[in-house]
Amino acid sequence: MYSFLFKYIIIGDTGVGKSCLLLQFTDKRFQPVHDLTIGVEFGARMITIDNKAIKLQIWDTAGQESFRSITRSYYRGSAGALLVYDITRRDTFNHLTCWLKDARSYANSNMTIILIGNKSDMESKRAVSYEEGRQFADENGLIFLETSAKTASNVEEAFVNTASKIYEKIQKGDFDINNESFGIKLGAPTSKQDGTDQKPAGGGCCK
Amino acid sequence: MNTNRVLFSKENVFVYPPEIEKGIKGTISLCSLDKGSIFLCWIPDIEEKEDDHSSSSSSSSSNLQSPNGKNPLAASTIIEIDDQNSWVVRVHVKELKSIKKYTPNIGTPYIIITSKKGTAFFPFFFEHGGVREFLKSLSSIIHLKKSNLDSNFFTVVDFSDPVQRSLSSMNLSDHFYNSNNKDDLYSSSSNSSSNSGNSNSRKQKDPVIPDFNDDLTFGHDMDLHNQDQEKEDRYSLLSSTNQLKKAQEISVLSSPPSSSHTTSISPTSNKSSSFINIGSNNNNNNNNNNNNSSVSSSLSKSTNGLSFSSILSRSTSPSASTSPIPIEKSGNNNGSNNNNSSNITSPIPSPSSKFLSASGGSDNENNSNNTNSNNNSNNNANTGSLSTSPTNKRALKREISSSIFDNFAKVTQLAKSAQKNIFEEPAKRIDNHFRNLIGSKSSIGSNLSPQNANNQYFDILNESGSSLNASSDYFTPFNISSLNFSIELGANRRECNPMSPSEWYSYFDDEGRICLANQQILLKKIFYGGIEESIRQEVWPFLLGVYSFDSTYSSREVVKYEKTQQYQTVKRQWESISCEQESRFSKYQSRKLLIQKDVIRTDRLHPMFIQGEDDIDSNENLRLMRDVLLTYSFFNFDIGYVQGMSDLLSPIISVMGGVSKEVECFWCFKGLMDRLESNFHKDQNGMHHQLSTLSKLLKFIDLELYTHLEANNGGNMYFFFQSVLICFKREFPFHDVLTLWEILWSNYMTKNLPIFMCLSILIKERNQILDENMAFDQILKLINEKANRMDLEDILVDAESMVRYFIIKQMSIDTDKSLIKLKESISIY
């Protein structure tokens, strides 16, 4: 059981390592070569924040522009977004503006976005400096981290920090929790006697 | 019991036997009995009002039961009449030879069906329309080939018959069928020729061919009259011995009944009715021994001797109660008539006759249940309007004038295209008459209304087709198993082995062509069984349009050469881009990079595509994949490269055999892309279109589930995005995908099978989705998790069921605008 369920979406150019990040986060393993994602894939994991069990339900989208019209529909109803670029490929960084624009226009305004510069293990091939990434994040009000899906560096943090931020927002009352379009669902209370909360949303997803 | 089902059914179909003035109202249907045999049935509604028929029609009824065994030539077909006025036609669809449809502008449309034995049934008048639907249904079961000469004439192509196959391969079929048909037409038309609504106005015809029109009293359609004459003319042109022989047959069959329709038990009229009572022959074993008043019992006795075991075998099964034969009427009749009729009916049976009949005492019991019939129908039969159609006349004359040699010369049209024409005829072509009469939507459901339940035939129909028994156009909740197609189709699939090399080679003629008829067998075969692995490499280029089926060995060599040149030309275009050039050609650079990136993550576990040291060059097949994709992106620059293409290419490479077949790989891939190009358009219109078709189809088939999805953001059907985009490449194991794709490429029945597959996958989960009130994300997860856990055969069987269901259902609600739209988005062949 969980207290909250947060929905995430992972976006970014194709080949930046979105699926690998997800796999590292959910399965704690790295697959050097991952099937390319078509449409949307799905992952979930429980984390704990402030002693509360939080389920992260993560949508991993296809990166190629051709699929944009489909992936856009997943923005809606997401509480958090991981916007990923590849620090070894400049163009993936250059496209961030596009992605961000998309996210802003199709997601709810309260969506928490984290910018992720992936493949930090490939320092020798770096094409985007940490500072550039940092700066872009600051300018756009995003959380920022450089990660490596391969070494698992910062992967956990990326997902958890985002969740913390969302949790913060909940505490501040930024969300109408009962409105599922924010990508947040209230889990069933651990003591299952609250009759009013008899619909443990997404409960079926719990393994 | 559950294996019997109705594939099509249409009420208000009249037959006008000469003896019965008002005609007989009945229901025509296609029903599948156990073991998958499909029969065309016509069963009279029960029955005329008693007062009606105790007087004049009682005598005519005895006509109907005349000892029709007198005609040896008529022994073939499976028709029987039983009791008073109860005419029944049941013929295995494989026994059909041709169908001629008449759709006069004014008046009742009708069809004339002939059997392979050259016997024409009485015309079936579709009082409330439905001819087109009937043909459509029928052609989903058997191959109907539209005549080149007469678009209203359809021959049944029997691919299982080697003679017919080879005839067909000689492109003679049209002529052949036509020539046969002319007499059929003649005979049937002589049956149907009209007396302008007046039985007194006789028209004497060709002396060779007896005219027993006079016995017919239907005032339906002057058109018939004209056509009849035409056919007479046409008949006189017939020259082949075959035709002459037929003519003789007919003359025997239909010796002119001098008697009027009121005659009772006159031998002549018996003969005329023998046209329908073909089930008999001259071995009247049972002679008049059975003086039982129970007609059905005599019938059942007689059936013991029948050789048509496929029918008989059914008599012991519950399906026997479907058997329309003994419609027990005796209760309604006065005793003398009964005696009469039983005397007459008893001789009918014979060992060799194939007439249908239900045997066994249980049937009698069943039948007696049907005596409580309420029938008042025949009255409206005579009131059809009359019209002459000069155009029709002209058309027929034209037809006559084309010589047999012309026919020889004519290349036969694909039976497929004939089918297609039937199906793709715009909805507006549907008989106005039908629309006027129906006024509202007629649905299968309404055809199977409980009012018909007193017809024993429908008892079974209702039982097996209960899902169709809905009052609305939409059926909820939907239960695919209730469609009852599945069992049979599943059997089809299981019984059909993959096409073997020897079979494949047997389809070629000496020059290496595969004739039209063989193509159809081939494609159907592939649809049901796929292809053996060893010959995929040879067959796929045909399925993917690299080579046309009618190309010869030598022409294929030419094509191969040309395609090789063409491929090399395009390939050189990107190969010649130097590194320096590339550095200033970012679009090319990124495209190439993306392709390389995707290639190594395509089927990376497949032995052919295992990657070496993180380098595409470590594996020649990966290189090949890149080259083909890159070349295609130059060949079709507008589309370029889109993710998913590599998934489409890898099976082709694995089947074609890798690098040595680079050119073939490319052109096969190109052929596949031709099919799927719209999936990869930038705006994804193709994908959206298909997914929205899926959604509409779901609405049509399972409104409840549709409504749920709509309310839960699932109306867009995005959970099938991947399945549709790359044709289930990732939803089934690799080897299954190969089979599936062959099946899809066979284009059998529909091009849109993937949509129906999605539908069947979704509907399999419908209860869970509804019970757990699943929202979009949960459904997506559910569907994603189904990948590689589904049984392909199972899904295909269900999908095919739904295609067939759709075909049948769509015909019955032609007036639904949204459905017409839906029909436009789904191509049914």
Coordinates of C-alpha atoms in Angstrom, one line a residue, chain A residues 7 14-15 31 33-42 57 59 62-64 66-70 73-74 76 89 91 119 185 199 202-205, chain B residues 593-594 597-598 600-602 604 611 641-644 646-647 681-684 688 691 713 716 718 721-722 725-726 730 773 776-778 780-781 784:
Chain A
K7 CA 2.9 9.7 -12.2
T14 CA 15.8 9.3 -28.8
G15 CA 18.8 7.4 -27.6
Q31 CA 21.4 -2.9 -20.2
V33 CA 21.6 -2.0 -25.4
H34 CA 17.9 -1.5 -24.8
D35 CA 15.1 -2.1 -27.2
L36 CA 14.1 1.1 -28.7
T37 CA 10.9 2.4 -27.3
I38 CA 7.9 2.7 -29.5
G39 CA 4.9 4.4 -28.2
V40 CA 5.1 4.2 -24.4
E41 CA 6.4 1.9 -21.8
F42 CA 5.7 1.6 -18.2
Q57 CA 4.4 5.1 -11.9
W59 CA 5.8 6.4 -18.4
A62 CA 9.5 7.2 -27.4
G63 CA 11.9 9.9 -28.3
Q64 CA 11.6 10.3 -32.0
S66 CA 7.4 11.2 -35.3
F67 CA 5.8 9.9 -32.2
R68 CA 5.4 13.3 -30.6
S69 CA 1.7 13.5 -31.3
I70 CA 1.2 10.3 -29.3
S73 CA -1.1 12.8 -24.7
Y74 CA 0.8 11.4 -21.8
R76 CA -1.5 15.3 -19.1
R89 CA 25.4 14.7 -27.9
D91 CA 21.9 18.1 -30.4
K119 CA 25.7 9.4 -19.6
K185 CA -3.4 9.8 -6.4
K199 CA -11.2 3.4 -3.8
G202 CA -4.3 2.2 -8.8
G203 CA -4.4 -0.4 -6.1
G204 CA -4.5 -3.0 -8.8
C205 CA -1.0 -2.0 -9.8
Chain B
L593 CA 23.4 8.1 -36.6
L594 CA 19.9 7.4 -35.5
K597 CA 21.8 3.5 -33.0
D598 CA 18.5 1.7 -33.7
I600 CA 22.0 -2.3 -32.9
R601 CA 19.0 -2.3 -30.6
T602 CA 16.8 -4.2 -32.9
R604 CA 19.5 -7.8 -30.4
Q611 CA 26.1 -7.4 -31.8
Y641 CA 13.7 6.9 -41.3
V642 CA 11.2 6.5 -38.5
Q643 CA 11.7 4.3 -35.5
G644 CA 9.9 1.0 -35.9
S646 CA 14.1 -1.6 -38.1
D647 CA 11.6 -3.8 -36.4
H681 CA 3.9 9.7 -41.8
K682 CA 5.1 12.6 -39.8
D683 CA 1.6 13.7 -38.7
Q684 CA 0.9 10.1 -38.0
H688 CA -4.6 8.0 -35.9
L691 CA -6.7 3.7 -34.0
N713 CA -9.2 8.6 -21.5
N716 CA -7.8 7.1 -28.4
Y718 CA -3.1 4.4 -27.7
F721 CA 0.0 2.1 -30.8
Q722 CA 2.9 -0.1 -30.9
L725 CA 2.6 0.6 -35.9
I726 CA 4.8 -2.5 -36.4
R730 CA 6.8 -7.1 -30.4
N773 CA -12.9 0.0 -13.6
F776 CA -6.2 4.4 -19.4
D777 CA -2.9 3.8 -17.7
Q778 CA -4.0 0.5 -16.2
L780 CA -2.0 0.3 -21.2
K781 CA -0.1 -1.6 -18.6
N784 CA 1.7 -4.0 -22.6

